[in-house]
């Protein structure tokens, strides 16, 4: 069961070419996601509690070509 989830993201678009033959753009995005669960029973022999978590770093990129009107 998920206790909380956090995500942060940022990115940009860069116009490489814009003219009579169309527009070419390149974009990039970085995203960080973290998921925490509820505190578990843990290990009774050591007394340490257990709370699983997951972290994911993602990078996306794309190129776009827009046809002229």
mmCIF file of N, CA and C in Angstrom:
data_model
loop_
_atom_site.group_PDB
_atom_site.id
_atom_site.type_symbol
_atom_site.label_atom_id
_atom_site.label_comp_id
_atom_site.label_asym_id
_atom_site.label_seq_id
_atom_site.Cartn_x
_atom_site.Cartn_y
_atom_site.Cartn_z
ATOM 1 N N UNK A 1 0.830 -1.181 0.000
ATOM 2 C CA UNK A 1 0.000 0.000 0.000
ATOM 3 C C UNK A 1 0.877 1.247 0.000
ATOM 4 N N UNK A 2 0.524 2.195 -0.848
ATOM 5 C CA UNK A 2 1.289 3.431 -0.974
ATOM 6 C C UNK A 2 0.902 4.419 0.117
ATOM 7 N N UNK A 3 1.910 4.957 0.815
ATOM 8 C CA UNK A 3 1.673 5.991 1.828
ATOM 9 C C UNK A 3 1.710 7.367 1.174
ATOM 10 N N UNK A 4 2.752 7.640 0.388
ATOM 11 C CA UNK A 4 2.807 8.890 -0.367
ATOM 12 C C UNK A 4 3.686 8.716 -1.597
ATOM 13 N N UNK A 5 3.491 9.615 -2.540
ATOM 14 C CA UNK A 5 4.266 9.592 -3.776
ATOM 15 C C UNK A 5 4.608 11.034 -4.135
ATOM 16 N N UNK A 6 5.859 11.255 -4.540
ATOM 17 C CA UNK A 6 6.307 12.590 -4.909
ATOM 18 C C UNK A 6 6.945 12.523 -6.286
ATOM 19 N N UNK A 7 6.731 13.578 -7.070
ATOM 20 C CA UNK A 7 7.336 13.628 -8.398
ATOM 21 C C UNK A 7 7.698 15.061 -8.725
ATOM 22 N N UNK A 8 8.865 15.230 -9.296
ATOM 23 C CA UNK A 8 9.315 16.529 -9.785
ATOM 24 C C UNK A 8 9.772 16.376 -11.223
ATOM 25 N N UNK A 9 9.519 17.381 -12.028
ATOM 26 C CA UNK A 9 9.885 17.291 -13.434
ATOM 27 C C UNK A 9 10.250 18.664 -13.984
ATOM 28 N N UNK A 10 11.148 18.688 -14.948
ATOM 29 C CA UNK A 10 11.448 19.914 -15.674
ATOM 30 C C UNK A 10 11.911 19.541 -17.069
ATOM 31 N N UNK A 11 11.811 20.481 -17.979
ATOM 32 C CA UNK A 11 12.196 20.214 -19.355
ATOM 33 C C UNK A 11 12.267 21.482 -20.172
ATOM 34 N N UNK A 12 12.535 21.324 -21.465
ATOM 35 C CA UNK A 12 12.638 22.462 -22.368
ATOM 36 C C UNK A 12 12.316 22.037 -23.795
ATOM 37 N N UNK A 13 12.045 23.014 -24.638
ATOM 38 C CA UNK A 13 11.917 22.829 -26.085
ATOM 39 C C UNK A 13 12.853 23.813 -26.759
ATOM 40 N N UNK A 14 13.569 23.345 -27.773
ATOM 41 C CA UNK A 14 14.486 24.197 -28.523
ATOM 42 C C UNK A 14 14.101 24.143 -29.996
ATOM 43 N N UNK A 15 13.841 25.304 -30.578
ATOM 44 C CA UNK A 15 13.477 25.380 -32.001
ATOM 45 C C UNK A 15 14.765 25.433 -32.824
ATOM 46 N N UNK A 16 15.071 24.347 -33.509
ATOM 47 C CA UNK A 16 16.293 24.229 -34.299
ATOM 48 C C UNK A 16 16.174 25.015 -35.593
ATOM 49 N N UNK A 17 15.037 24.873 -36.252
ATOM 50 C CA UNK A 17 14.828 25.531 -37.541
ATOM 51 C C UNK A 17 13.366 25.933 -37.672
ATOM 52 N N UNK A 18 13.121 27.140 -38.169
ATOM 53 C CA UNK A 18 11.765 27.601 -38.467
ATOM 54 C C UNK A 18 11.837 28.410 -39.756
ATOM 55 N N UNK A 19 11.158 27.916 -40.770
ATOM 56 C CA UNK A 19 11.199 28.604 -42.055
ATOM 57 C C UNK A 19 10.017 28.226 -42.920
ATOM 58 N N UNK A 20 10.139 28.516 -44.191
ATOM 59 C CA UNK A 20 9.038 28.264 -45.130
ATOM 60 C C UNK A 20 8.811 26.768 -45.368
ATOM 61 N N UNK A 21 9.795 25.936 -45.056
ATOM 62 C CA UNK A 21 9.659 24.484 -45.262
ATOM 63 C C UNK A 21 9.194 23.733 -44.014
ATOM 64 N N UNK A 22 8.903 24.464 -42.947
ATOM 65 C CA UNK A 22 8.414 23.829 -41.726
ATOM 66 C C UNK A 22 9.252 24.218 -40.522
ATOM 67 N N UNK A 23 8.976 23.562 -39.411
ATOM 68 C CA UNK A 23 9.669 23.846 -38.151
ATOM 69 C C UNK A 23 10.179 22.538 -37.549
ATOM 70 N N UNK A 24 11.423 22.546 -37.108
ATOM 71 C CA UNK A 24 12.035 21.393 -36.450
ATOM 72 C C UNK A 24 12.356 21.792 -35.016
ATOM 73 N N UNK A 25 11.867 20.991 -34.047
ATOM 74 C CA UNK A 25 12.105 21.269 -32.634
ATOM 75 C C UNK A 25 12.627 20.025 -31.932
ATOM 76 N N UNK A 26 13.434 20.265 -30.905
ATOM 77 C CA UNK A 26 13.959 19.181 -30.069
ATOM 78 C C UNK A 26 13.574 19.497 -28.635
ATOM 79 N N UNK A 27 13.113 18.468 -27.904
ATOM 80 C CA UNK A 27 12.715 18.667 -26.514
ATOM 81 C C UNK A 27 13.330 17.603 -25.622
ATOM 82 N N UNK A 28 13.505 17.977 -24.355
ATOM 83 C CA UNK A 28 14.045 17.040 -23.379
ATOM 84 C C UNK A 28 13.334 17.268 -22.053
ATOM 85 N N UNK A 29 13.108 16.180 -21.298
ATOM 86 C CA UNK A 29 12.438 16.269 -20.002
ATOM 87 C C UNK A 29 13.096 15.301 -19.034
ATOM 88 N N UNK A 30 13.277 15.756 -17.795
ATOM 89 C CA UNK A 30 13.789 14.912 -16.712
ATOM 90 C C UNK A 30 12.701 14.817 -15.658
ATOM 91 N N UNK A 31 12.494 13.623 -15.123
ATOM 92 C CA UNK A 31 11.471 13.416 -14.107
ATOM 93 C C UNK A 31 12.032 12.510 -13.004
ATOM 94 N N UNK A 32 11.723 12.870 -11.758
ATOM 95 C CA UNK A 32 12.153 12.115 -10.582
ATOM 96 C C UNK A 32 10.899 11.715 -9.814
ATOM 97 N N UNK A 33 10.732 10.427 -9.560
ATOM 98 C CA UNK A 33 9.562 9.941 -8.827
ATOM 99 C C UNK A 33 10.030 9.108 -7.628
ATOM 100 N N UNK A 34 9.350 9.296 -6.497
ATOM 101 C CA UNK A 34 9.672 8.579 -5.265
ATOM 102 C C UNK A 34 8.373 8.074 -4.646
ATOM 103 N N UNK A 35 8.340 6.782 -4.303
ATOM 104 C CA UNK A 35 7.151 6.169 -3.705
ATOM 105 C C UNK A 35 7.536 5.556 -2.370
ATOM 106 N N UNK A 36 6.792 5.888 -1.316
ATOM 107 C CA UNK A 36 7.021 5.348 0.019
ATOM 108 C C UNK A 36 5.791 4.561 0.453
ATOM 109 N N UNK A 37 6.024 3.487 1.183
ATOM 110 C CA UNK A 37 4.926 2.662 1.687
ATOM 111 C C UNK A 37 4.806 2.847 3.195
ATOM 112 N N UNK A 38 3.833 2.228 3.776
ATOM 113 C CA UNK A 38 3.630 2.297 5.218
ATOM 114 C C UNK A 38 4.721 1.517 5.943
ATOM 115 N N UNK A 39 5.005 1.905 7.155
ATOM 116 C CA UNK A 39 6.025 1.238 7.968
ATOM 117 C C UNK A 39 5.635 -0.219 8.186
ATOM 118 N N UNK A 40 6.582 -1.115 7.917
ATOM 119 C CA UNK A 40 6.316 -2.542 8.072
ATOM 120 C C UNK A 40 6.736 -3.054 9.433
ATOM 121 N N UNK A 41 6.620 -4.340 9.614
ATOM 122 C CA UNK A 41 6.990 -4.972 10.878
ATOM 123 C C UNK A 41 8.503 -4.951 11.057
ATOM 124 N N UNK A 42 9.222 -5.129 9.965
ATOM 125 C CA UNK A 42 10.678 -5.110 10.042
ATOM 126 C C UNK A 42 11.232 -6.440 10.515
ATOM 127 N N UNK A 43 12.437 -6.403 11.053
ATOM 128 C CA UNK A 43 13.125 -7.598 11.531
ATOM 129 C C UNK A 43 13.115 -7.602 13.060
ATOM 130 N N UNK A 44 12.345 -8.489 13.687
ATOM 131 C CA UNK A 44 12.271 -8.487 15.154
ATOM 132 C C UNK A 44 13.591 -8.850 15.831
ATOM 133 N N UNK A 45 14.502 -9.542 15.137
ATOM 134 C CA UNK A 45 15.782 -9.919 15.739
ATOM 135 C C UNK A 45 16.713 -8.720 15.896
ATOM 136 N N UNK A 46 16.695 -7.803 14.956
ATOM 137 C CA UNK A 46 17.589 -6.637 15.019
ATOM 138 C C UNK A 46 16.881 -5.387 15.518
ATOM 139 N N UNK A 47 15.550 -5.390 15.517
ATOM 140 C CA UNK A 47 14.804 -4.227 15.961
ATOM 141 C C UNK A 47 14.679 -3.142 14.907
ATOM 142 N N UNK A 48 15.130 -3.438 13.695
ATOM 143 C CA UNK A 48 15.044 -2.449 12.622
ATOM 144 C C UNK A 48 13.691 -2.546 11.928
ATOM 145 N N UNK A 49 13.059 -1.413 11.751
ATOM 146 C CA UNK A 49 11.792 -1.370 11.033
ATOM 147 C C UNK A 49 12.024 -1.398 9.536
ATOM 148 N N UNK A 50 11.020 -1.779 8.811
ATOM 149 C CA UNK A 50 11.149 -1.827 7.357
ATOM 150 C C UNK A 50 10.101 -0.956 6.693
ATOM 151 N N UNK A 51 10.530 -0.147 5.775
ATOM 152 C CA UNK A 51 9.619 0.691 5.008
ATOM 153 C C UNK A 51 10.124 0.740 3.574
ATOM 154 N N UNK A 52 9.623 -0.138 2.710
ATOM 155 C CA UNK A 52 10.106 -0.160 1.328
ATOM 156 C C UNK A 52 9.828 1.154 0.613
ATOM 157 N N UNK A 53 10.710 1.501 -0.300
ATOM 158 C CA UNK A 53 10.509 2.685 -1.121
ATOM 159 C C UNK A 53 11.065 2.419 -2.514
ATOM 160 N N UNK A 54 10.610 3.202 -3.475
ATOM 161 C CA UNK A 54 11.071 3.082 -4.848
ATOM 162 C C UNK A 54 11.417 4.469 -5.362
ATOM 163 N N UNK A 55 12.515 4.560 -6.092
ATOM 164 C CA UNK A 55 12.951 5.821 -6.692
ATOM 165 C C UNK A 55 13.206 5.562 -8.172
ATOM 166 N N UNK A 56 12.709 6.466 -9.010
ATOM 167 C CA UNK A 56 12.884 6.308 -10.454
ATOM 168 C C UNK A 56 13.312 7.636 -11.059
ATOM 169 N N UNK A 57 14.415 7.627 -11.801
ATOM 170 C CA UNK A 57 14.891 8.776 -12.559
ATOM 171 C C UNK A 57 14.607 8.502 -14.031
ATOM 172 N N UNK A 58 13.917 9.424 -14.695
ATOM 173 C CA UNK A 58 13.540 9.209 -16.098
ATOM 174 C C UNK A 58 13.992 10.385 -16.951
ATOM 175 N N UNK A 59 14.458 10.087 -18.159
ATOM 176 C CA UNK A 59 14.842 11.110 -19.126
ATOM 177 C C UNK A 59 14.114 10.803 -20.428
ATOM 178 N N UNK A 60 13.430 11.817 -20.955
ATOM 179 C CA UNK A 60 12.697 11.680 -22.213
ATOM 180 C C UNK A 60 13.230 12.709 -23.200
ATOM 181 N N UNK A 61 13.279 12.337 -24.463
ATOM 182 C CA UNK A 61 13.692 13.268 -25.504
ATOM 183 C C UNK A 61 12.848 13.029 -26.748
ATOM 184 N N UNK A 62 12.680 14.077 -27.525
ATOM 185 C CA UNK A 62 11.905 13.918 -28.754
ATOM 186 C C UNK A 62 12.301 14.981 -29.768
ATOM 187 N N UNK A 63 12.092 14.646 -31.034
ATOM 188 C CA UNK A 63 12.269 15.578 -32.131
ATOM 189 C C UNK A 63 10.925 15.698 -32.819
ATOM 190 N N UNK A 64 10.535 16.928 -33.154
ATOM 191 C CA UNK A 64 9.259 17.173 -33.811
ATOM 192 C C UNK A 64 9.484 18.003 -35.063
ATOM 193 N N UNK A 65 8.776 17.599 -36.119
ATOM 194 C CA UNK A 65 8.777 18.372 -37.354
ATOM 195 C C UNK A 65 7.340 18.779 -37.645
ATOM 196 N N UNK A 66 7.126 20.077 -37.805
ATOM 197 C CA UNK A 66 5.809 20.615 -38.120
ATOM 198 C C UNK A 66 5.795 21.025 -39.590
ATOM 199 N N UNK A 67 4.860 20.477 -40.342
ATOM 200 C CA UNK A 67 4.728 20.825 -41.747
ATOM 201 C C UNK A 67 4.245 22.264 -41.891
ATOM 202 N N UNK A 68 4.690 22.957 -42.943
ATOM 203 C CA UNK A 68 4.224 24.338 -43.145
ATOM 204 C C UNK A 68 2.740 24.371 -43.511
ATOM 205 N N UNK A 69 2.101 25.485 -43.215
ATOM 206 C CA UNK A 69 0.665 25.630 -43.538
ATOM 207 C C UNK A 69 0.452 26.114 -44.944
#
